[in-house]
Coordinates of C-alpha atoms in Angstrom, one line a residue:
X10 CA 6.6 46.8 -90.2
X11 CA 9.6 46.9 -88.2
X12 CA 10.8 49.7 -86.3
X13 CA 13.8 50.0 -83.9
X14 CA 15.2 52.5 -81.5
X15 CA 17.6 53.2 -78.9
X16 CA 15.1 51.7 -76.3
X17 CA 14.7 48.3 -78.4
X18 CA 11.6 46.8 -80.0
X19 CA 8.2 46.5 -79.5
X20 CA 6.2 43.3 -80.8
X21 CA 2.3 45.0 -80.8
X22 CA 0.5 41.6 -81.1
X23 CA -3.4 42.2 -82.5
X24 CA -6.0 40.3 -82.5
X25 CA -9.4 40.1 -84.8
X26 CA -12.4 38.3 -83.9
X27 CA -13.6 36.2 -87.2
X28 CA -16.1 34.1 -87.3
X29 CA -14.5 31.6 -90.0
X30 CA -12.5 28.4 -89.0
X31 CA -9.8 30.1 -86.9
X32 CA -12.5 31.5 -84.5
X33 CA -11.2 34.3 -82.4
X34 CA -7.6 34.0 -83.2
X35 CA -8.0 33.3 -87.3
X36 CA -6.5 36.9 -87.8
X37 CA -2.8 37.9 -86.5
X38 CA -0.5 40.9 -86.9
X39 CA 2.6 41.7 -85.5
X40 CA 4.0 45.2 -86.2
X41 CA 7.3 46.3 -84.3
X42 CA 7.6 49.9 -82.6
X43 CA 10.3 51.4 -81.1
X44 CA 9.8 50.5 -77.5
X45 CA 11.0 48.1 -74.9
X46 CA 7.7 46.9 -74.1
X47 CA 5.2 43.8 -75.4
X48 CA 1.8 44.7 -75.6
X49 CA -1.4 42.7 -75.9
X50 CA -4.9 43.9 -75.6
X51 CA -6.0 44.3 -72.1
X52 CA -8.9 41.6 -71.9
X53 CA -5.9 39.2 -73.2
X54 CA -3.3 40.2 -71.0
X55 CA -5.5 40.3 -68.0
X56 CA -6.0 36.5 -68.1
X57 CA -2.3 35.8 -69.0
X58 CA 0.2 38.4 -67.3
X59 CA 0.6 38.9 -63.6
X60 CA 2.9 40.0 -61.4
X61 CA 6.2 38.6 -60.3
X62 CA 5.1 37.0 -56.6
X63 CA 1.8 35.4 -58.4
X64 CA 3.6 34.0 -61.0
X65 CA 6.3 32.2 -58.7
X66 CA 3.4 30.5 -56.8
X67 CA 0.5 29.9 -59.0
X68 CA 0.8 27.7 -62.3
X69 CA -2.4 28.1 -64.0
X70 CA -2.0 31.0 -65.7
X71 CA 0.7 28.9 -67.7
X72 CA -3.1 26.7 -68.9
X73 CA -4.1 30.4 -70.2
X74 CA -1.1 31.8 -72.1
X75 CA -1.2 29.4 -74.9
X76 CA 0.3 32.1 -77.0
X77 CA 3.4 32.3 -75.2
X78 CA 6.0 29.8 -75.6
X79 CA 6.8 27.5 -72.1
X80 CA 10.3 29.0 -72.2
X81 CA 9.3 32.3 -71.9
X82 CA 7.0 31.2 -68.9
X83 CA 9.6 30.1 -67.3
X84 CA 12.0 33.1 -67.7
X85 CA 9.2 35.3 -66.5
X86 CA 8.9 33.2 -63.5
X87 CA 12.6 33.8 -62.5
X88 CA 13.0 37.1 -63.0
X89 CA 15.3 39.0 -60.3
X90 CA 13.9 42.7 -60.6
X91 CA 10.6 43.7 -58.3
X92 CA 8.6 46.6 -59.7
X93 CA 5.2 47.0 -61.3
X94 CA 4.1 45.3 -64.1
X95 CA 1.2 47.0 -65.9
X96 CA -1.6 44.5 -66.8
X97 CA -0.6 43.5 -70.9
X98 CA 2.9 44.6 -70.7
X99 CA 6.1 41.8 -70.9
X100 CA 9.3 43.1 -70.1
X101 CA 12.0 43.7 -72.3
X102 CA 14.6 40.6 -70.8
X103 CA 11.9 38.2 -71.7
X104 CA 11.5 39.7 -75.0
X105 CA 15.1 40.5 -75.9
X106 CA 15.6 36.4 -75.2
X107 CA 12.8 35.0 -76.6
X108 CA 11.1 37.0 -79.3
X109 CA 11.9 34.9 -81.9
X110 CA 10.2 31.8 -80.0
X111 CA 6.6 33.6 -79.2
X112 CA 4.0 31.4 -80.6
X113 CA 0.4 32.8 -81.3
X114 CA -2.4 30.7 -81.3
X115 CA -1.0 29.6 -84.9
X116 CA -2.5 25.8 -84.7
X117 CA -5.4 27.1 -82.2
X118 CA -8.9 26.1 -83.7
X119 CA -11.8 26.5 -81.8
X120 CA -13.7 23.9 -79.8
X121 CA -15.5 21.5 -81.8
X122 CA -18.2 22.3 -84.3
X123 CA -20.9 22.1 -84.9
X124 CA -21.1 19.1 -87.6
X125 CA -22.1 15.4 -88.4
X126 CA -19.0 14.4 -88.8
X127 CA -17.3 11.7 -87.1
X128 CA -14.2 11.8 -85.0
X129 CA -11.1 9.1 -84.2
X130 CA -9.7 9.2 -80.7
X131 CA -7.4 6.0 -80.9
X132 CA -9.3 3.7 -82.8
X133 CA -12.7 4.4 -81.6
X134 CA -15.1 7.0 -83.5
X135 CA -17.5 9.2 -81.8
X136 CA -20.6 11.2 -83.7
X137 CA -19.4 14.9 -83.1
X138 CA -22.9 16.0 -82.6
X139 CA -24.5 13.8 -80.5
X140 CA -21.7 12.2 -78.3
X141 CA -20.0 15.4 -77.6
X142 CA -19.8 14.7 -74.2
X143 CA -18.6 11.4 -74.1
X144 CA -15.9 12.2 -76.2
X145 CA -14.7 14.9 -73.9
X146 CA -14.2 12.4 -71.8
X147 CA -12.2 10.1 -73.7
X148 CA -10.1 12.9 -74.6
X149 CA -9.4 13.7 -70.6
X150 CA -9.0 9.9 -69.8
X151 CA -5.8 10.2 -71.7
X152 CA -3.1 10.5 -69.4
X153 CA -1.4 13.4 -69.7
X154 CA 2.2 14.4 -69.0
X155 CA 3.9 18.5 -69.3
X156 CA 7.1 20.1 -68.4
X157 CA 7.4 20.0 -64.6
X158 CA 9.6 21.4 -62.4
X159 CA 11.3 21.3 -59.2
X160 CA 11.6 17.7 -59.3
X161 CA 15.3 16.4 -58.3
X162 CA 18.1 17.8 -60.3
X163 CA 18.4 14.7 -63.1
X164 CA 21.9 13.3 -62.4
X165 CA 22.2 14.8 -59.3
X166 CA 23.2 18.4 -61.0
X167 CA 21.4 18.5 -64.0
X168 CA 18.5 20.2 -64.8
X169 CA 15.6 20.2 -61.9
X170 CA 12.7 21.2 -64.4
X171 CA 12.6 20.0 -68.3
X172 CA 10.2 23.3 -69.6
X173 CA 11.7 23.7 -73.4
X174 CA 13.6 21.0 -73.8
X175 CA 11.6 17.8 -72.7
X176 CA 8.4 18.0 -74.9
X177 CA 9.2 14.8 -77.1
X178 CA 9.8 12.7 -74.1
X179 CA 6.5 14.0 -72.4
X180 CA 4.8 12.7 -75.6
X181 CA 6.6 9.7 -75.6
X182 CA 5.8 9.3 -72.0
X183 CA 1.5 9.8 -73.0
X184 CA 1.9 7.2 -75.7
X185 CA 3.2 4.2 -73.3
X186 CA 1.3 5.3 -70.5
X187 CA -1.7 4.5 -73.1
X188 CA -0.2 1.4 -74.1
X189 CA -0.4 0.3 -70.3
X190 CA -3.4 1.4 -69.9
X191 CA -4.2 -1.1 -72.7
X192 CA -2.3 -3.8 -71.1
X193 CA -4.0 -3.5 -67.6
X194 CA -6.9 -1.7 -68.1
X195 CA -8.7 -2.0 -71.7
X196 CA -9.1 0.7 -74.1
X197 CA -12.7 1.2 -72.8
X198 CA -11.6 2.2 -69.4
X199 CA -12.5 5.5 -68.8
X200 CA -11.1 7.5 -65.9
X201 CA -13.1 10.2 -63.7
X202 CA -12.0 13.1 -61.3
X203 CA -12.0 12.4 -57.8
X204 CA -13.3 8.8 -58.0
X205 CA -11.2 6.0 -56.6
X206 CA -9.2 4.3 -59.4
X207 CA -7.8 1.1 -60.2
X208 CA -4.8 -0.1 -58.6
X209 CA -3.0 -1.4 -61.9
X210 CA -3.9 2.4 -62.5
X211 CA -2.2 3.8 -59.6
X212 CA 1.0 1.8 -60.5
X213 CA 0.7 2.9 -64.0
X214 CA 0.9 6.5 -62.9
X215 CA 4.2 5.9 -60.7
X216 CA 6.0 4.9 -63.3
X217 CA 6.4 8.1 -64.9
X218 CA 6.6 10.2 -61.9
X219 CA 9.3 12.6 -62.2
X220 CA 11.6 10.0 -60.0
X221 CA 15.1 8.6 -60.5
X222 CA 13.9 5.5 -59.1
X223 CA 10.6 5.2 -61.4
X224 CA 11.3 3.1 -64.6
X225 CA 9.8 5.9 -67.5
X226 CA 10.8 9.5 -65.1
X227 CA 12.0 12.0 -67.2
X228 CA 15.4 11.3 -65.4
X229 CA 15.1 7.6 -67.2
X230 CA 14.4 9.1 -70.2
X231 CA 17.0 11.6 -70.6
X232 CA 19.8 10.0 -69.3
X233 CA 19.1 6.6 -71.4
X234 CA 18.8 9.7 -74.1
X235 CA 23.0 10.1 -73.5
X236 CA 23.4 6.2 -75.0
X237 CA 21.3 8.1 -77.9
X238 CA 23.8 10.9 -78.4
X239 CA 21.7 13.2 -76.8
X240 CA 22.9 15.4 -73.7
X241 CA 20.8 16.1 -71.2
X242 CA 18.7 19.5 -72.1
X243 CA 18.5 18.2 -75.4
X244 CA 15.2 17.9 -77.7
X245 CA 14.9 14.7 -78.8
X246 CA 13.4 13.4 -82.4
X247 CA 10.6 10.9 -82.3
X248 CA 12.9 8.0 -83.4
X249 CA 15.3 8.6 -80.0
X250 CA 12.3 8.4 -77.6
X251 CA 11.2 5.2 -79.4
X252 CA 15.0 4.1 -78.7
X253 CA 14.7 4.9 -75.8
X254 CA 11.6 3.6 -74.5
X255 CA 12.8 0.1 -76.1
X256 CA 16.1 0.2 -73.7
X257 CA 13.9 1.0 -70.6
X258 CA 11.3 -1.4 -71.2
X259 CA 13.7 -3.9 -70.8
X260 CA 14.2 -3.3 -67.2
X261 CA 10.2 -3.0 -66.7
X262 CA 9.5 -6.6 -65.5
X263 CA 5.9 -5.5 -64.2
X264 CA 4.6 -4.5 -67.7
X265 CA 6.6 -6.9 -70.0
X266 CA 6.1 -5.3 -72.9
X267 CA 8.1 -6.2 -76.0
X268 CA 8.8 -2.9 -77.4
X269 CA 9.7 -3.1 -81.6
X270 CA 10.8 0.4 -83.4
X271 CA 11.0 -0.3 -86.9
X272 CA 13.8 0.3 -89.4
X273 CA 14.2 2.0 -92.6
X274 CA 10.2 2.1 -92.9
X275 CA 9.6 -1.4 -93.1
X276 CA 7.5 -3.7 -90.3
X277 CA 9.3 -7.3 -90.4
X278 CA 6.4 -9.8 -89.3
X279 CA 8.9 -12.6 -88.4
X280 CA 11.0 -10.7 -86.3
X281 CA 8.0 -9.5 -84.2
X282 CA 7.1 -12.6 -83.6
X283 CA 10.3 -13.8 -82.7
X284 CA 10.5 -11.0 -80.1
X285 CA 6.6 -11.8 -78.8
X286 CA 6.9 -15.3 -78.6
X287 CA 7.8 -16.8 -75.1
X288 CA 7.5 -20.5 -73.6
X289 CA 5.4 -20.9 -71.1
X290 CA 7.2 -21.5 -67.5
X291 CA 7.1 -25.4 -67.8
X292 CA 8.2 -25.3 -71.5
X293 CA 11.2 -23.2 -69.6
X294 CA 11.4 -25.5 -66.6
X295 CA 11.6 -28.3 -68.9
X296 CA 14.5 -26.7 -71.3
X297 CA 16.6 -26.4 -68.6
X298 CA 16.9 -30.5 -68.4
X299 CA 18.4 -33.1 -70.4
X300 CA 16.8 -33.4 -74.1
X301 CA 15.9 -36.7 -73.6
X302 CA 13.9 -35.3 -70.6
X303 CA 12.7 -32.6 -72.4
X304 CA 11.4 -34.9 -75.3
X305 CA 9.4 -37.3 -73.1
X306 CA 7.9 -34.6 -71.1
X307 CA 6.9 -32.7 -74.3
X308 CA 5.3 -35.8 -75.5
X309 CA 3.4 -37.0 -72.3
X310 CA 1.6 -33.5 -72.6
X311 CA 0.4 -32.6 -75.7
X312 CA 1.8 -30.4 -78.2
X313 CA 0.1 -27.4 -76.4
X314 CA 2.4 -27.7 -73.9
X315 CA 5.3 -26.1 -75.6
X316 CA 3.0 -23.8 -77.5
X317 CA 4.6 -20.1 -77.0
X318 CA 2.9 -17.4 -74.9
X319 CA 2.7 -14.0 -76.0
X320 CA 4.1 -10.5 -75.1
X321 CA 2.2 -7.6 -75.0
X322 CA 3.7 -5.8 -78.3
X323 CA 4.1 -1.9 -78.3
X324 CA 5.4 -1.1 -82.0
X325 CA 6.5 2.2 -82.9
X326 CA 6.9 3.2 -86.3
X327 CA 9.5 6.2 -87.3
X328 CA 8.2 7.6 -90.5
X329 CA 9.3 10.4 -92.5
X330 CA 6.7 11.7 -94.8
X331 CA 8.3 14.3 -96.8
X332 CA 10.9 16.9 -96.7
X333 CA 10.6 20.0 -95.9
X334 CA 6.7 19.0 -95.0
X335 CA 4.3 16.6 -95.2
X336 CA 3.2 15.3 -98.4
X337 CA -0.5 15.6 -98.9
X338 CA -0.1 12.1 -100.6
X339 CA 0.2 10.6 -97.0
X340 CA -2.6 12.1 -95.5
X341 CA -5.4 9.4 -95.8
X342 CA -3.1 6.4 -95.0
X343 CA -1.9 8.8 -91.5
X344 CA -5.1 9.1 -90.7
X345 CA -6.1 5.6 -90.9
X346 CA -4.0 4.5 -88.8
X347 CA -6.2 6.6 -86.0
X348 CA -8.6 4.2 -87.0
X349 CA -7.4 1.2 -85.8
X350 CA -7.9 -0.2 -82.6
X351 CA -4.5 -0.8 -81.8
X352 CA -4.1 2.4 -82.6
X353 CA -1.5 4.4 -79.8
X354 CA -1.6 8.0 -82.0
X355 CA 1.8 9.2 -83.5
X356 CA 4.5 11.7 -81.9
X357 CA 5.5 14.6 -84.0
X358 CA 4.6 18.2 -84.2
X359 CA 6.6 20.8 -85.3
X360 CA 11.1 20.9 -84.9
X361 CA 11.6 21.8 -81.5
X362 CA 7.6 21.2 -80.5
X363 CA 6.0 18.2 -80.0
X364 CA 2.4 17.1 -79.9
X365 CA 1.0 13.6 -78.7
X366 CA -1.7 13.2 -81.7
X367 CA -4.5 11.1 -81.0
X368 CA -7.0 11.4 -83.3
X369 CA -8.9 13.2 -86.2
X370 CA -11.7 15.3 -86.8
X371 CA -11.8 15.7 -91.0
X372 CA -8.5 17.2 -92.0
X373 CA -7.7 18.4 -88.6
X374 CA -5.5 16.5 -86.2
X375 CA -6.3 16.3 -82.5
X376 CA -3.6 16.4 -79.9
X377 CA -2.4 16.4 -76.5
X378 CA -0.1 19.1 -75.7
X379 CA 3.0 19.0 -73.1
X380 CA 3.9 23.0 -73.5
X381 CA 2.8 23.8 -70.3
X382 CA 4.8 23.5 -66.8
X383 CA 3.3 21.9 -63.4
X384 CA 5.0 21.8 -60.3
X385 CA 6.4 18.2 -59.4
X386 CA 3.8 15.6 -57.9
X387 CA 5.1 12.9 -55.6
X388 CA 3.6 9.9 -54.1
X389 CA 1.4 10.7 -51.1
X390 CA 1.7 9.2 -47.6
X391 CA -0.9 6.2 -48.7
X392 CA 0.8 5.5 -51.9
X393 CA -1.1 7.0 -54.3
X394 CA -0.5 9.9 -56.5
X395 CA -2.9 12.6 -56.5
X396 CA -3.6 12.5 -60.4
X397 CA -5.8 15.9 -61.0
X398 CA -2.9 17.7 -63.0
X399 CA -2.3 14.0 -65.3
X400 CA -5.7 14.4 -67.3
X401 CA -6.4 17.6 -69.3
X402 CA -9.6 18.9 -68.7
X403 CA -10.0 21.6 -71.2
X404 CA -11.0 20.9 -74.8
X405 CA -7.9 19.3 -77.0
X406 CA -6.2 21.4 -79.6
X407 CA -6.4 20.8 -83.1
X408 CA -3.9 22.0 -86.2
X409 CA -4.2 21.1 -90.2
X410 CA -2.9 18.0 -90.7
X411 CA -0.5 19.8 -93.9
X412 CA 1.0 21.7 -91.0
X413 CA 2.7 18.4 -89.4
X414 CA 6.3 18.4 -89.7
X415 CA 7.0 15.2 -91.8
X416 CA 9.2 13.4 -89.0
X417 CA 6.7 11.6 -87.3
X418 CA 6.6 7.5 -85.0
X419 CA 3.0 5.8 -85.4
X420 CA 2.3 3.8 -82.2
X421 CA 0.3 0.9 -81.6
X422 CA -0.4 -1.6 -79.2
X423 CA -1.3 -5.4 -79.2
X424 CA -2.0 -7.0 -76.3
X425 CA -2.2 -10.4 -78.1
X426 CA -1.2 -12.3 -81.5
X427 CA -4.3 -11.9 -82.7
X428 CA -4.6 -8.3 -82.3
X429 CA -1.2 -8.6 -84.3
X430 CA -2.5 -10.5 -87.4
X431 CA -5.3 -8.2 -87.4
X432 CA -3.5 -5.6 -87.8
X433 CA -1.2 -6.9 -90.3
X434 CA -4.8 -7.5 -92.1
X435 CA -5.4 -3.8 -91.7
X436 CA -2.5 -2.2 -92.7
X437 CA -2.6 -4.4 -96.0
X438 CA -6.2 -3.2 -96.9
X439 CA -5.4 0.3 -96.1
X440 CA -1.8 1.0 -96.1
X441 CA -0.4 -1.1 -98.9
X442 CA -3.0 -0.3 -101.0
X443 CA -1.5 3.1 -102.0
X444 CA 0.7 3.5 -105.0
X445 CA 3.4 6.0 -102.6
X446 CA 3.3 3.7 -99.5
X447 CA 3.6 4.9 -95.9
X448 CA 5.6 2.4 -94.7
X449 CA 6.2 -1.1 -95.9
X450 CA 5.5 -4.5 -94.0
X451 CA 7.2 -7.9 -95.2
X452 CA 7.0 -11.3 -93.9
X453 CA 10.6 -12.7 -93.9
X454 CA 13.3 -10.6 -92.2
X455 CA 16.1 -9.0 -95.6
X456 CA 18.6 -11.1 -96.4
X457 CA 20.8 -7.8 -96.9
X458 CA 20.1 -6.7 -92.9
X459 CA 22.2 -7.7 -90.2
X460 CA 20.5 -10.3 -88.3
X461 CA 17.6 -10.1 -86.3
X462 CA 18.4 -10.5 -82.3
X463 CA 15.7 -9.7 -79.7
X464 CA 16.9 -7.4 -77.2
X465 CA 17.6 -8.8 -74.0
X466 CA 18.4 -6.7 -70.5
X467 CA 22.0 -6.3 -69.7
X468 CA 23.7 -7.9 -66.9
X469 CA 24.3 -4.6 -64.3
X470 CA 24.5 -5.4 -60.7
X471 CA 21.4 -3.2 -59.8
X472 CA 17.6 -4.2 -61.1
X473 CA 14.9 -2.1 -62.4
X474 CA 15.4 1.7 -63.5
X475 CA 17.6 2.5 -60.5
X476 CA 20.6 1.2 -62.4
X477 CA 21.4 4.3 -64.9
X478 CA 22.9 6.6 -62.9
X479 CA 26.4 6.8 -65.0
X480 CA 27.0 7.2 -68.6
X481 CA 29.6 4.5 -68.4
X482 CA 26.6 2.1 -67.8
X483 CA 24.7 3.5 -70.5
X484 CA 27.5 2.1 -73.1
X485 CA 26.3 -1.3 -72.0
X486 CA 23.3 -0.6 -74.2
X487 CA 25.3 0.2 -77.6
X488 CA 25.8 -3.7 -78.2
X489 CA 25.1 -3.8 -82.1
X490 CA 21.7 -2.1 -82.1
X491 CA 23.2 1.4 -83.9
X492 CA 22.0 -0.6 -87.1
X493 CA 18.2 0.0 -86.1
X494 CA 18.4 4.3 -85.5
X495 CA 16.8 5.4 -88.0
X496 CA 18.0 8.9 -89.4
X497 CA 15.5 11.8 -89.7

């Protein structure tokens, strides 16, 4: 029931304990009253509202409010007015602004249960019940990557914090930090708190630091967004950030990852390969000579010589699997893919909210979520970043697989051509098998596509990431690409 007055509205939020799959949350009303006020129950409110000074200097509280939306955190944050706040109450600027926005719990589940079931955290499967423990700590070896703020302004006067805006890119960010973490580190690395880690590991983590100069910042990311058609402050699908990360890994010469986003839902085998496949440094030393050179040092050495090397694949697959939402007629070949182990998770969520998925428990998708805001972390004095706030410690949320918005981009990683062909073998046992196909994958590249060219770094004058710091550079990167965005 809505009710309005000359002092505004009043959203009376109320909560029921239930003991069904929702757990304490299962149950929510919202009534309006004529009032300028937003009311929780006190136990609630206590954990999630304090006043003005704490707020600007202590960040947890945003871990606890998962049922207010990050915007609305930061609004509350920068409010000008000083009085006192009673313990449950929001005031009416926040509410006026962003009371269509509030979120409530409505994906929360609560923490695992009690069952025999198994569960998929990126192609490995844990027993719920007896390895609860271990995969807690899979779950928190994840890296993990929020809104921040007070980082640089991007662009020198853009925006110095991306809370409710920069979700998708954060998600983007988690699934090629896991891809590296593949490349350097195995998927069976596990991480723990306040133990000395890996250098790879270390270097890993700078290169999403919230940094012009680092190769995956959010600055990166949203200015590379502009070639995109994306301003800066702009949500982005999960097609742009796979564009995206594909132009920026080109300029990531420590990693070398070849970075494929498919087109119109089809995998092209040959082209992946054509991408992946790169002559050793003699077979290039040798190319560079005469032919007849070239032929008499191929032959004096074998035919292994020449044989091509090959480039750690991330492939990202934009999918859209229904229309308005997802059809159930998907939902065993999506979760399959959380099977595999070259299995990276999938961005979606909901429009405007995005979720880092990374596994399954039954019908339920697991995910990491980017919805809450950190201050900015910089590299210390000894070069190393002090990584407590990258891993999320608390239990993973979990939402209904049906209430995925159908835009979503499968990821997966393979560190070598045979961890290619087997997945090729995997998704023809389990993805092709269904009547109303995922996605497709095909052999030979369509005669009726533009042709196939590998994407190569443009010539700019500067190296690295450092380089986009103009949007007339960025137009370098429009070359005759448009042909692989996919719509959704």
């Amino acid at each position: 029931m809505e009710s309005t007055g000359s002092s505004g509205r009043l959203w009376e939020l109320q909560f029921e304990r239930s003991s069904g799959r929702g757990g304490a949350f299962a149950a929510v009303s919202v009534s309006a009253i004529s009032s300028a006020e937003l009311r929780v129950p006190g136990s609630l409110a206590a954990a999630v509202v304090k006043w003005p000074v704490e707020l600007a200097q202590d960040d947890s509280w945003r871990m606890e409010s998962g049922f207010l939306n990050s915007a609305i955190a930061e609004e509350m944050q920068g409010l000008s007015f000083i009085g006192h706040i009673q313990a449950g109450i929001i005031p009416k600027p926040v509410l006026s602004k962003y009371e269509n926005q509030i979120t409530i719990f409505a994906d929360y589940l609560e923490e695992f249960p009690d069952t025999d079931e198994l569960v998929w955290i990126l192609g490995k499967q844990h027993l719920l019940k007896t390895e609860k423990s271990k995969l807690l700590s899979d779950i928190s070896a994840r890296l993990w990557f929020t809104y921040r703020r007070k980082f640089s302004p991007i662009g020198g006067t853009g925006p110095s914090s991306d809370a409710g805006w920069g979700c998708m890119l954060r998600c983007g960010q988690m699934m090629l930090a896991q891809a590296l973490i593949c490349r350097h580190l195995g998927r069976d690395w596990n991480w723990e708190r306040q133990k000395e880690q890996p250098k790879e590991y270390q270097r890993i983590l700078q290169c999403f630091l919230d940094r012009k100069d680092c190769c995956y910042s959010i600055h990166q990311m949203a200015q590379m967004g502009v070639g995109e058609g994306k301003s800066i402050g702009e949500w982005f699908g999960p097609n742009t950030v796979a564009q995206v990360l594909k132009k920026l890994a080109l300029f990531d010469e420590w990693n070398s990852l070849a970075v494929y986003v498919s087109m119109d839902n089809t995998v092209v085998i040959e082209d992946i390969k054509k991408m992946c496949h790169t002559l050793p440094l003699s077979a290039e030393t040798a190319a560079e000579s005469p032919p007849e050179s070239l032929n008499a040092s191929t032959q004096s050495k074998g035919p292994s010589a020449c044989s091509p090397a090959w480039k750690p694949l991330l492939l990202i697959v934009p999918l859209r699997l229904g229309i308005n939402q997802i059809n159930p007629v998907y939902v065993d070949a999506f979760k399959e893919c959380f099977k595999m182990p070259q299995s990276l998770g999938a961005l979606g969520g909901k429009p405007n909210n995005a979720y880092y998925f990374i596994g399954f428990l039954g019908d339920e998708l697991i995910f990491l979520d980017p919805h809450t805001t950190q201050t900015f972390v910089d590299t210390e004095e000894n070069g190393t970043v002090d990584d407590q706030t990258f891993h999320c410690l608390q239990p993973p949320q979990r939402m209904n697989i049906l209430n995925l918005d159908p835009s979503v981009a499968l990821g997966f990683f393979c560190k070598e051509e045979k961890d290619f062909d087997s997945w090729c073998s995997l998704v023809q046992k389990e993805i092709l098998k269904e009547n109303l196909r995922m996605f497709e994958l095909v052999q030979k590249h369509p005669s009726h596509w533009p042709p196939f060219v590998p994407p190569a770094k443009p010539e700019v004058t500067t190296t690295g990431a450092e380089f986009i710091d103009s949007t007339e550079q960025l137009e370098e990167f429009d070359l005759e690409e448009d042909f692989e965005i996919l719509s959704i």
